[in-house]
């Protein structure tokens, strides 16, 4: 059995051929540990949105890789801190709730040490026991440490466990335009997360199956045929003067042809990021609600509104941690748990100043496509499980990604390819290899 470790870079390189990936990247514990350190411990990871911590003391807990963190609005009401969610005493996780308000204090449930919202140690019970024993209450070790770097782009909060590496703007690169478009679609120029919860979807598979599938345009017309065929048949039997249910608008594009997805195209970016579409996408034929159009034109004027609404990207991936569908205001977050377990969270956003029908469509999309009980997501999961099980059993050695190999075109730091090209996968693995080695 191959030995994968820091001091064996050649073994790590041997996992990625130009057009195929070795099964060990999905099944070996030591590879998962290296990913947590070298990818999730280096990259900027999406943590949450500023609207989730609107007031002083508001907090949200999540993880960066396997490291538990708290995103909290400082008591000064201005700063957003991202702290490691562990006690400086013996390391217990301090805050278990998914979100809430700290009233300025986090209290460890074990021995009662308390912390301020900037992570500094505030108090310990019976403090005399710590006097003149060489204990420094001001030392960072005894607080809840801030992660190495925290940054925001238009309200989206990212954090990195690494003090070095590109700054957030450079890391996001062209993916800033996807975030811009999501925010610009709001007549008031701002978005907010709806509610305090999301769809949490447990995937008993390696996290990379999800990021790969985002841009895999060869599967929708096969894996989702049951649902999209049913919608097509339903529309065919409708009387000409009968409008289809709004659900049909959401599901029908998942039965698009190979030509349609080819035309949509794929753009690969540095750091493993990428997106489909640009000119057309699965959202191209969504109706534009007249009251929404009116609100947009009042806010931006006709020309700028047209520019914003014709920006048709699909599934913008900010590798490795989140994917943004700006057109439908949905953000999905990747939370790796172990080598064969991943949580996918789907958060929905409201466009400020938009009429309620826009949020209704966002929620409809999330329910039909992203939720664990949806009509599309479980199809994908079933396929991931089939590959995971094959890889674990050793039934397959190499996972293929040859389609349209060598036919991509370089355009500065971008790589362009036809939509059904496996370039969508190769771009992620080029970044993976760079991080890992
Ligand atoms: Fe937190 Fe002891 S582990 S107070």
GROMACS .gro file of C-alpha atoms and ligand atoms in nm:
model
  441
    1UNK     CA    1   0.000   0.000   0.000
    2UNK     CA    2   0.133   0.341  -0.098
    3UNK     CA    3   0.255   0.569   0.183
    4UNK     CA    4   0.123   0.927   0.153
    5UNK     CA    5   0.286   1.188   0.373
    6UNK     CA    6   0.451   1.530   0.373
    7UNK     CA    7   0.788   1.379   0.305
    8UNK     CA    8   0.674   1.175   0.010
    9UNK     CA    9   0.575   1.438  -0.251
   10UNK     CA   10   0.632   1.198  -0.539
   11UNK     CA   11   0.364   0.964  -0.403
   12UNK     CA   12   0.123   1.256  -0.374
   13UNK     CA   13   0.195   1.368  -0.729
   14UNK     CA   14   0.134   1.016  -0.856
   15UNK     CA   15  -0.231   1.044  -0.750
   16UNK     CA   16  -0.315   1.289  -1.028
   17UNK     CA   17  -0.257   1.209  -1.392
   18UNK     CA   18  -0.340   1.484  -1.639
   19UNK     CA   19  -0.674   1.324  -1.720
   20UNK     CA   20  -0.751   1.085  -1.434
   21UNK     CA   21  -0.746   1.073  -1.054
   22UNK     CA   22  -0.642   0.782  -0.838
   23UNK     CA   23  -0.916   0.638  -0.616
   24UNK     CA   24  -0.701   0.694  -0.304
   25UNK     CA   25  -0.785   1.067  -0.310
   26UNK     CA   26  -1.138   0.974  -0.204
   27UNK     CA   27  -1.074   0.693   0.043
   28UNK     CA   28  -0.743   0.729   0.229
   29UNK     CA   29  -0.750   0.885   0.576
   30UNK     CA   30  -0.403   1.035   0.546
   31UNK     CA   31  -0.501   1.213   0.224
   32UNK     CA   32  -0.805   1.359   0.400
   33UNK     CA   33  -0.581   1.482   0.684
   34UNK     CA   34  -0.342   1.641   0.438
   35UNK     CA   35  -0.637   1.810   0.264
   36UNK     CA   36  -0.753   1.955   0.595
   37UNK     CA   37  -0.409   2.099   0.661
   38UNK     CA   38  -0.299   2.202   0.316
   39UNK     CA   39  -0.622   2.299   0.139
   40UNK     CA   40  -0.873   2.381   0.413
   41UNK     CA   41  -0.597   2.510   0.639
   42UNK     CA   42  -0.455   2.741   0.370
   43UNK     CA   43  -0.739   2.867   0.150
   44UNK     CA   44  -0.992   3.137   0.233
   45UNK     CA   45  -1.299   2.948   0.354
   46UNK     CA   46  -1.653   3.089   0.344
   47UNK     CA   47  -1.781   3.132   0.699
   48UNK     CA   48  -2.109   3.320   0.667
   49UNK     CA   49  -2.279   3.645   0.576
   50UNK     CA   50  -2.276   3.967   0.778
   51UNK     CA   51  -2.658   3.962   0.794
   52UNK     CA   52  -2.632   3.652   1.014
   53UNK     CA   53  -2.458   3.855   1.287
   54UNK     CA   54  -2.641   4.181   1.252
   55UNK     CA   55  -2.618   4.308   1.613
   56UNK     CA   56  -2.339   4.320   1.872
   57UNK     CA   57  -2.294   3.975   2.026
   58UNK     CA   58  -2.477   3.784   1.748
   59UNK     CA   59  -2.289   3.471   1.656
   60UNK     CA   60  -2.291   3.173   1.422
   61UNK     CA   61  -2.088   2.855   1.470
   62UNK     CA   62  -1.941   2.650   1.187
   63UNK     CA   63  -1.611   2.486   1.096
   64UNK     CA   64  -1.309   2.563   0.880
   65UNK     CA   65  -1.207   2.217   0.770
   66UNK     CA   66  -1.225   2.032   1.102
   67UNK     CA   67  -1.156   2.339   1.315
   68UNK     CA   68  -1.467   2.464   1.498
   69UNK     CA   69  -1.509   2.841   1.475
   70UNK     CA   70  -1.747   3.114   1.589
   71UNK     CA   71  -1.827   3.413   1.370
   72UNK     CA   72  -1.937   3.685   1.612
   73UNK     CA   73  -2.024   4.054   1.588
   74UNK     CA   74  -1.793   4.230   1.832
   75UNK     CA   75  -1.954   4.427   2.115
   76UNK     CA   76  -1.828   4.741   1.940
   77UNK     CA   77  -2.100   4.661   1.685
   78UNK     CA   78  -1.861   4.715   1.398
   79UNK     CA   79  -1.612   4.430   1.369
   80UNK     CA   80  -1.687   4.070   1.282
   81UNK     CA   81  -1.447   3.832   1.460
   82UNK     CA   82  -1.386   3.470   1.368
   83UNK     CA   83  -1.263   3.282   1.677
   84UNK     CA   84  -1.155   2.925   1.726
   85UNK     CA   85  -1.441   2.767   1.920
   86UNK     CA   86  -1.236   2.611   2.196
   87UNK     CA   87  -1.164   2.696   2.556
   88UNK     CA   88  -0.815   2.812   2.653
   89UNK     CA   89  -0.829   2.600   2.969
   90UNK     CA   90  -0.848   2.240   2.853
   91UNK     CA   91  -0.978   2.283   2.505
   92UNK     CA   92  -1.349   2.205   2.539
   93UNK     CA   93  -1.574   2.340   2.267
   94UNK     CA   94  -1.722   2.655   2.419
   95UNK     CA   95  -2.029   2.723   2.214
   96UNK     CA   96  -2.254   2.442   2.094
   97UNK     CA   97  -2.558   2.632   1.964
   98UNK     CA   98  -2.564   2.697   1.592
   99UNK     CA   99  -2.642   3.064   1.641
  100UNK     CA  100  -2.758   3.308   1.905
  101UNK     CA  101  -2.660   3.622   2.094
  102UNK     CA  102  -2.367   3.616   2.335
  103UNK     CA  103  -2.454   3.927   2.537
  104UNK     CA  104  -2.085   3.999   2.532
  105UNK     CA  105  -1.971   3.676   2.695
  106UNK     CA  106  -1.901   3.319   2.592
  107UNK     CA  107  -1.892   3.077   2.887
  108UNK     CA  108  -1.727   2.737   2.873
  109UNK     CA  109  -1.966   2.470   3.000
  110UNK     CA  110  -1.691   2.268   3.174
  111UNK     CA  111  -1.526   2.489   3.443
  112UNK     CA  112  -1.690   2.820   3.361
  113UNK     CA  113  -1.409   3.027   3.211
  114UNK     CA  114  -1.560   3.319   3.021
  115UNK     CA  115  -1.447   3.503   2.709
  116UNK     CA  116  -1.520   3.837   2.544
  117UNK     CA  117  -1.647   3.856   2.187
  118UNK     CA  118  -1.294   3.939   2.070
  119UNK     CA  119  -1.175   3.610   2.222
  120UNK     CA  120  -0.990   3.756   2.523
  121UNK     CA  121  -1.016   3.566   2.851
  122UNK     CA  122  -1.255   3.760   3.078
  123UNK     CA  123  -1.276   3.559   3.399
  124UNK     CA  124  -1.223   3.230   3.577
  125UNK     CA  125  -1.408   3.102   3.884
  126UNK     CA  126  -1.205   3.125   4.206
  127UNK     CA  127  -0.922   3.326   4.043
  128UNK     CA  128  -0.695   3.320   4.351
  129UNK     CA  129  -0.581   2.973   4.248
  130UNK     CA  130  -0.416   3.124   3.941
  131UNK     CA  131  -0.226   3.403   4.122
  132UNK     CA  132   0.152   3.374   4.150
  133UNK     CA  133   0.161   3.037   3.975
  134UNK     CA  134   0.306   3.158   3.645
  135UNK     CA  135  -0.034   3.188   3.478
  136UNK     CA  136  -0.067   3.480   3.235
  137UNK     CA  137  -0.437   3.555   3.185
  138UNK     CA  138  -0.351   3.790   2.896
  139UNK     CA  139  -0.168   3.525   2.693
  140UNK     CA  140  -0.337   3.440   2.364
  141UNK     CA  141  -0.320   3.070   2.445
  142UNK     CA  142  -0.565   3.115   2.730
  143UNK     CA  143  -0.816   3.305   2.518
  144UNK     CA  144  -1.025   3.187   2.226
  145UNK     CA  145  -0.778   3.267   1.948
  146UNK     CA  146  -0.881   3.456   1.639
  147UNK     CA  147  -0.818   3.268   1.317
  148UNK     CA  148  -0.513   3.395   1.132
  149UNK     CA  149  -0.702   3.609   0.879
  150UNK     CA  150  -1.060   3.729   0.837
  151UNK     CA  151  -1.195   3.924   0.540
  152UNK     CA  152  -1.521   4.032   0.381
  153UNK     CA  153  -1.632   4.091   0.028
  154UNK     CA  154  -1.966   4.274  -0.004
  155UNK     CA  155  -2.094   4.120   0.318
  156UNK     CA  156  -1.966   3.765   0.254
  157UNK     CA  157  -1.725   3.669   0.533
  158UNK     CA  158  -1.427   3.443   0.467
  159UNK     CA  159  -1.149   3.331   0.699
  160UNK     CA  160  -0.816   3.157   0.662
  161UNK     CA  161  -0.627   2.953   0.920
  162UNK     CA  162  -0.304   3.053   0.745
  163UNK     CA  163  -0.127   3.385   0.806
  164UNK     CA  164   0.028   3.370   0.460
  165UNK     CA  165  -0.106   3.340   0.107
  166UNK     CA  166  -0.297   3.567  -0.131
  167UNK     CA  167  -0.525   3.831   0.019
  168UNK     CA  168  -0.898   3.772  -0.008
  169UNK     CA  169  -0.950   3.990  -0.316
  170UNK     CA  170  -0.673   3.811  -0.504
  171UNK     CA  171  -0.796   3.472  -0.389
  172UNK     CA  172  -1.151   3.540  -0.513
  173UNK     CA  173  -1.028   3.693  -0.839
  174UNK     CA  174  -1.298   3.679  -1.104
  175UNK     CA  175  -1.539   3.512  -0.861
  176UNK     CA  176  -1.591   3.859  -0.714
  177UNK     CA  177  -1.810   3.927  -1.019
  178UNK     CA  178  -2.040   3.642  -0.920
  179UNK     CA  179  -2.079   3.791  -0.573
  180UNK     CA  180  -2.121   4.138  -0.725
  181UNK     CA  181  -2.398   4.011  -0.950
  182UNK     CA  182  -2.585   3.846  -0.664
  183UNK     CA  183  -2.576   4.170  -0.463
  184UNK     CA  184  -2.648   4.393  -0.763
  185UNK     CA  185  -2.965   4.196  -0.835
  186UNK     CA  186  -3.108   4.360  -0.522
  187UNK     CA  187  -3.280   4.692  -0.595
  188UNK     CA  188  -3.136   4.822  -0.266
  189UNK     CA  189  -2.789   4.684  -0.347
  190UNK     CA  190  -2.774   4.442  -0.052
  191UNK     CA  191  -2.871   4.084   0.028
  192UNK     CA  192  -2.949   3.908   0.355
  193UNK     CA  193  -2.975   3.549   0.468
  194UNK     CA  194  -3.333   3.439   0.521
  195UNK     CA  195  -3.400   3.299   0.865
  196UNK     CA  196  -3.159   3.130   1.103
  197UNK     CA  197  -3.154   2.785   0.950
  198UNK     CA  198  -3.065   2.620   0.622
  199UNK     CA  199  -3.109   2.289   0.447
  200UNK     CA  200  -2.845   2.054   0.592
  201UNK     CA  201  -2.786   1.755   0.371
  202UNK     CA  202  -2.562   1.475   0.501
  203UNK     CA  203  -2.359   1.307   0.227
  204UNK     CA  204  -2.188   0.980   0.334
  205UNK     CA  205  -1.912   1.042   0.079
  206UNK     CA  206  -1.591   1.236   0.027
  207UNK     CA  207  -1.635   1.615  -0.007
  208UNK     CA  208  -1.481   1.632  -0.356
  209UNK     CA  209  -1.771   1.446  -0.520
  210UNK     CA  210  -1.988   1.748  -0.449
  211UNK     CA  211  -1.748   2.011  -0.588
  212UNK     CA  212  -1.686   1.793  -0.895
  213UNK     CA  213  -2.053   1.743  -0.965
  214UNK     CA  214  -2.128   2.116  -0.964
  215UNK     CA  215  -1.985   2.157  -1.311
  216UNK     CA  216  -2.035   1.805  -1.442
  217UNK     CA  217  -2.265   1.881  -1.735
  218UNK     CA  218  -2.272   1.524  -1.862
  219UNK     CA  219  -2.495   1.399  -1.580
  220UNK     CA  220  -2.814   1.615  -1.557
  221UNK     CA  221  -2.989   1.470  -1.860
  222UNK     CA  222  -2.916   1.117  -1.732
  223UNK     CA  223  -2.917   1.129  -1.352
  224UNK     CA  224  -3.212   1.370  -1.333
  225UNK     CA  225  -3.406   1.228  -1.630
  226UNK     CA  226  -3.684   1.088  -1.413
  227UNK     CA  227  -3.776   1.430  -1.282
  228UNK     CA  228  -3.715   1.638  -1.593
  229UNK     CA  229  -3.901   1.387  -1.818
  230UNK     CA  230  -4.201   1.403  -1.586
  231UNK     CA  231  -4.204   1.783  -1.612
  232UNK     CA  232  -4.175   1.766  -1.993
  233UNK     CA  233  -4.468   1.523  -2.015
  234UNK     CA  234  -4.669   1.738  -1.777
  235UNK     CA  235  -4.612   2.049  -1.990
  236UNK     CA  236  -4.699   1.862  -2.312
  237UNK     CA  237  -5.041   1.760  -2.184
  238UNK     CA  238  -5.134   2.111  -2.066
  239UNK     CA  239  -5.399   2.300  -2.262
  240UNK     CA  240  -5.240   2.582  -2.467
  241UNK     CA  241  -5.403   2.849  -2.252
  242UNK     CA  242  -5.296   2.687  -1.924
  243UNK     CA  243  -4.979   2.815  -1.758
  244UNK     CA  244  -4.760   2.544  -1.604
  245UNK     CA  245  -4.703   2.540  -1.230
  246UNK     CA  246  -4.403   2.754  -1.125
  247UNK     CA  247  -4.216   2.437  -1.025
  248UNK     CA  248  -4.182   2.348  -1.394
  249UNK     CA  249  -3.968   2.658  -1.459
  250UNK     CA  250  -3.717   2.536  -1.200
  251UNK     CA  251  -3.696   2.170  -1.294
  252UNK     CA  252  -3.721   2.174  -1.675
  253UNK     CA  253  -3.366   2.307  -1.745
  254UNK     CA  254  -3.216   2.003  -1.569
  255UNK     CA  255  -3.327   1.804  -1.872
  256UNK     CA  256  -3.130   2.029  -2.110
  257UNK     CA  257  -2.949   1.868  -2.404
  258UNK     CA  258  -2.575   1.807  -2.437
  259UNK     CA  259  -2.566   2.091  -2.692
  260UNK     CA  260  -2.728   2.325  -2.443
  261UNK     CA  261  -2.470   2.252  -2.174
  262UNK     CA  262  -2.188   2.266  -2.429
  263UNK     CA  263  -2.300   2.610  -2.537
  264UNK     CA  264  -2.318   2.722  -2.174
  265UNK     CA  265  -1.944   2.663  -2.150
  266UNK     CA  266  -1.709   2.652  -1.854
  267UNK     CA  267  -1.451   2.899  -1.728
  268UNK     CA  268  -1.180   2.767  -1.496
  269UNK     CA  269  -0.999   3.012  -1.270
  270UNK     CA  270  -0.689   3.001  -1.047
  271UNK     CA  271  -0.715   2.829  -0.705
  272UNK     CA  272  -0.966   2.574  -0.843
  273UNK     CA  273  -1.250   2.825  -0.879
  274UNK     CA  274  -1.476   2.821  -1.183
  275UNK     CA  275  -1.822   2.878  -1.320
  276UNK     CA  276  -2.049   2.764  -1.599
  277UNK     CA  277  -2.238   2.995  -1.830
  278UNK     CA  278  -2.186   3.366  -1.866
  279UNK     CA  279  -2.400   3.420  -2.175
  280UNK     CA  280  -2.659   3.149  -2.119
  281UNK     CA  281  -2.734   2.928  -1.822
  282UNK     CA  282  -3.014   2.717  -1.681
  283UNK     CA  283  -3.165   3.045  -1.561
  284UNK     CA  284  -3.181   3.205  -1.908
  285UNK     CA  285  -3.550   3.126  -1.955
  286UNK     CA  286  -3.670   3.224  -1.613
  287UNK     CA  287  -3.947   3.479  -1.643
  288UNK     CA  288  -3.869   3.833  -1.531
  289UNK     CA  289  -4.144   3.943  -1.294
  290UNK     CA  290  -4.278   4.287  -1.401
  291UNK     CA  291  -4.280   4.429  -1.046
  292UNK     CA  292  -3.919   4.318  -0.994
  293UNK     CA  293  -3.813   4.468  -1.326
  294UNK     CA  294  -3.980   4.793  -1.232
  295UNK     CA  295  -3.800   4.805  -0.895
  296UNK     CA  296  -3.467   4.734  -1.064
  297UNK     CA  297  -3.513   4.995  -1.334
  298UNK     CA  298  -3.608   5.252  -1.074
  299UNK     CA  299  -3.291   5.171  -0.881
  300UNK     CA  300  -3.042   5.130  -1.165
  301UNK     CA  301  -3.198   5.257  -1.489
  302UNK     CA  302  -3.286   5.040  -1.788
  303UNK     CA  303  -2.941   4.986  -1.936
  304UNK     CA  304  -2.769   4.884  -1.612
  305UNK     CA  305  -3.065   4.662  -1.518
  306UNK     CA  306  -3.033   4.480  -1.849
  307UNK     CA  307  -2.662   4.434  -1.787
  308UNK     CA  308  -2.719   4.293  -1.438
  309UNK     CA  309  -2.998   4.055  -1.539
  310UNK     CA  310  -2.820   3.922  -1.847
  311UNK     CA  311  -2.519   3.811  -1.638
  312UNK     CA  312  -2.595   3.444  -1.661
  313UNK     CA  313  -2.346   3.243  -1.462
  314UNK     CA  314  -2.432   2.908  -1.312
  315UNK     CA  315  -2.276   2.741  -1.007
  316UNK     CA  316  -1.985   2.969  -0.928
  317UNK     CA  317  -1.743   2.758  -0.725
  318UNK     CA  318  -1.516   2.928  -0.473
  319UNK     CA  319  -1.294   2.628  -0.418
  320UNK     CA  320  -1.310   2.443  -0.191
  321UNK     CA  321  -1.576   2.575   0.041
  322UNK     CA  322  -1.880   2.720  -0.132
  323UNK     CA  323  -2.079   2.755  -0.449
  324UNK     CA  324  -2.290   3.054  -0.541
  325UNK     CA  325  -2.591   3.070  -0.771
  326UNK     CA  326  -2.617   3.445  -0.802
  327UNK     CA  327  -2.926   3.432  -1.027
  328UNK     CA  328  -3.130   3.246  -0.769
  329UNK     CA  329  -2.959   3.382  -0.455
  330UNK     CA  330  -2.845   3.050  -0.318
  331UNK     CA  331  -2.515   2.967  -0.145
  332UNK     CA  332  -2.418   2.609  -0.074
  333UNK     CA  333  -2.146   2.544   0.181
  334UNK     CA  334  -1.919   2.239   0.189
  335UNK     CA  335  -1.841   2.106   0.539
  336UNK     CA  336  -1.606   1.807   0.537
  337UNK     CA  337  -1.652   1.577   0.836
  338UNK     CA  338  -1.433   1.277   0.755
  339UNK     CA  339  -1.287   1.105   0.452
  340UNK     CA  340  -1.632   0.965   0.370
  341UNK     CA  341  -1.871   1.212   0.527
  342UNK     CA  342  -1.965   1.565   0.420
  343UNK     CA  343  -2.240   1.808   0.513
  344UNK     CA  344  -2.377   2.036   0.243
  345UNK     CA  345  -2.561   2.340   0.373
  346UNK     CA  346  -2.788   2.541   0.145
  347UNK     CA  347  -2.855   2.897   0.250
  348UNK     CA  348  -3.108   3.118   0.076
  349UNK     CA  349  -3.075   3.492   0.045
  350UNK     CA  350  -3.329   3.772   0.004
  351UNK     CA  351  -3.272   4.056  -0.239
  352UNK     CA  352  -3.339   4.373  -0.043
  353UNK     CA  353  -3.599   4.590  -0.213
  354UNK     CA  354  -3.727   4.306  -0.437
  355UNK     CA  355  -4.094   4.199  -0.433
  356UNK     CA  356  -4.185   3.879  -0.239
  357UNK     CA  357  -4.222   3.671  -0.557
  358UNK     CA  358  -3.841   3.674  -0.596
  359UNK     CA  359  -3.786   3.521  -0.252
  360UNK     CA  360  -4.067   3.274  -0.317
  361UNK     CA  361  -3.881   3.154  -0.629
  362UNK     CA  362  -3.554   3.129  -0.439
  363UNK     CA  363  -3.719   2.915  -0.172
  364UNK     CA  364  -3.894   2.706  -0.437
  365UNK     CA  365  -3.560   2.642  -0.607
  366UNK     CA  366  -3.395   2.546  -0.280
  367UNK     CA  367  -3.678   2.309  -0.190
  368UNK     CA  368  -3.687   2.144  -0.533
  369UNK     CA  369  -3.315   2.126  -0.610
  370UNK     CA  370  -3.103   2.159  -0.296
  371UNK     CA  371  -3.289   2.013  -0.001
  372UNK     CA  372  -3.240   1.653   0.122
  373UNK     CA  373  -3.601   1.587   0.019
  374UNK     CA  374  -3.561   1.756  -0.319
  375UNK     CA  375  -3.623   1.611  -0.663
  376UNK     CA  376  -3.264   1.656  -0.784
  377UNK     CA  377  -3.005   1.647  -0.501
  378UNK     CA  378  -3.072   1.284  -0.397
  379UNK     CA  379  -3.012   1.171  -0.759
  380UNK     CA  380  -2.662   1.316  -0.736
  381UNK     CA  381  -2.597   1.169  -0.394
  382UNK     CA  382  -2.695   0.824  -0.514
  383UNK     CA  383  -2.429   0.849  -0.786
  384UNK     CA  384  -2.160   0.976  -0.545
  385UNK     CA  385  -2.227   0.682  -0.314
  386UNK     CA  386  -2.188   0.438  -0.603
  387UNK     CA  387  -1.842   0.579  -0.683
  388UNK     CA  388  -1.737   0.600  -0.317
  389UNK     CA  389  -1.829   0.236  -0.265
  390UNK     CA  390  -1.645   0.127  -0.581
  391UNK     CA  391  -1.336   0.322  -0.478
  392UNK     CA  392  -1.341   0.183  -0.123
  393UNK     CA  393  -1.380  -0.172  -0.253
  394UNK     CA  394  -1.093  -0.126  -0.497
  395UNK     CA  395  -1.331  -0.205  -0.781
  396UNK     CA  396  -1.187   0.087  -0.975
  397UNK     CA  397  -0.830   0.216  -0.967
  398UNK     CA  398  -0.851   0.543  -1.161
  399UNK     CA  399  -1.141   0.789  -1.195
  400UNK     CA  400  -1.155   0.919  -1.550
  401UNK     CA  401  -1.159   1.282  -1.666
  402UNK     CA  402  -1.049   1.260  -2.030
  403UNK     CA  403  -1.345   1.428  -2.202
  404UNK     CA  404  -1.221   1.708  -2.433
  405UNK     CA  405  -0.873   1.675  -2.281
  406UNK     CA  406  -0.631   1.919  -2.444
  407UNK     CA  407  -0.905   2.117  -2.620
  408UNK     CA  408  -0.938   2.392  -2.360
  409UNK     CA  409  -0.820   2.741  -2.441
  410UNK     CA  410  -0.606   2.964  -2.222
  411UNK     CA  411  -0.726   3.322  -2.185
  412UNK     CA  412  -0.492   3.501  -1.944
  413UNK     CA  413  -0.537   3.331  -1.608
  414UNK     CA  414  -0.866   3.174  -1.724
  415UNK     CA  415  -0.918   2.843  -1.899
  416UNK     CA  416  -1.221   2.819  -2.126
  417UNK     CA  417  -1.380   2.494  -2.234
  418UNK     CA  418  -1.697   2.362  -2.384
  419UNK     CA  419  -1.956   2.295  -2.112
  420UNK     CA  420  -1.933   1.916  -2.116
  421UNK     CA  421  -1.553   1.910  -2.101
  422UNK     CA  422  -1.390   1.735  -1.806
  423UNK     CA  423  -1.181   2.050  -1.782
  424UNK     CA  424  -1.427   2.131  -1.504
  425UNK     CA  425  -1.263   1.852  -1.302
  426UNK     CA  426  -0.907   1.892  -1.425
  427UNK     CA  427  -0.906   2.256  -1.312
  428UNK     CA  428  -0.999   2.154  -0.957
  429UNK     CA  429  -0.732   1.885  -0.946
  430UNK     CA  430  -0.463   2.120  -1.078
  431UNK     CA  431  -0.536   2.339  -0.774
  432UNK     CA  432  -0.565   2.034  -0.545
  433UNK     CA  433  -0.218   1.915  -0.645
  434UNK     CA  434  -0.070   2.261  -0.597
  435UNK     CA  435  -0.211   2.288  -0.246
  436UNK     CA  436  -0.120   1.934  -0.146
  437UNK     CA  437   0.239   1.937  -0.270
  438LIG    FE1  438  -1.323   2.521   2.957
  438LIG    FE2  439  -1.220   2.408   3.166
  438LIG     S1  440  -1.226   2.330   2.965
  438LIG     S2  441  -1.324   2.595   3.155
   0.00000   0.00000   0.00000
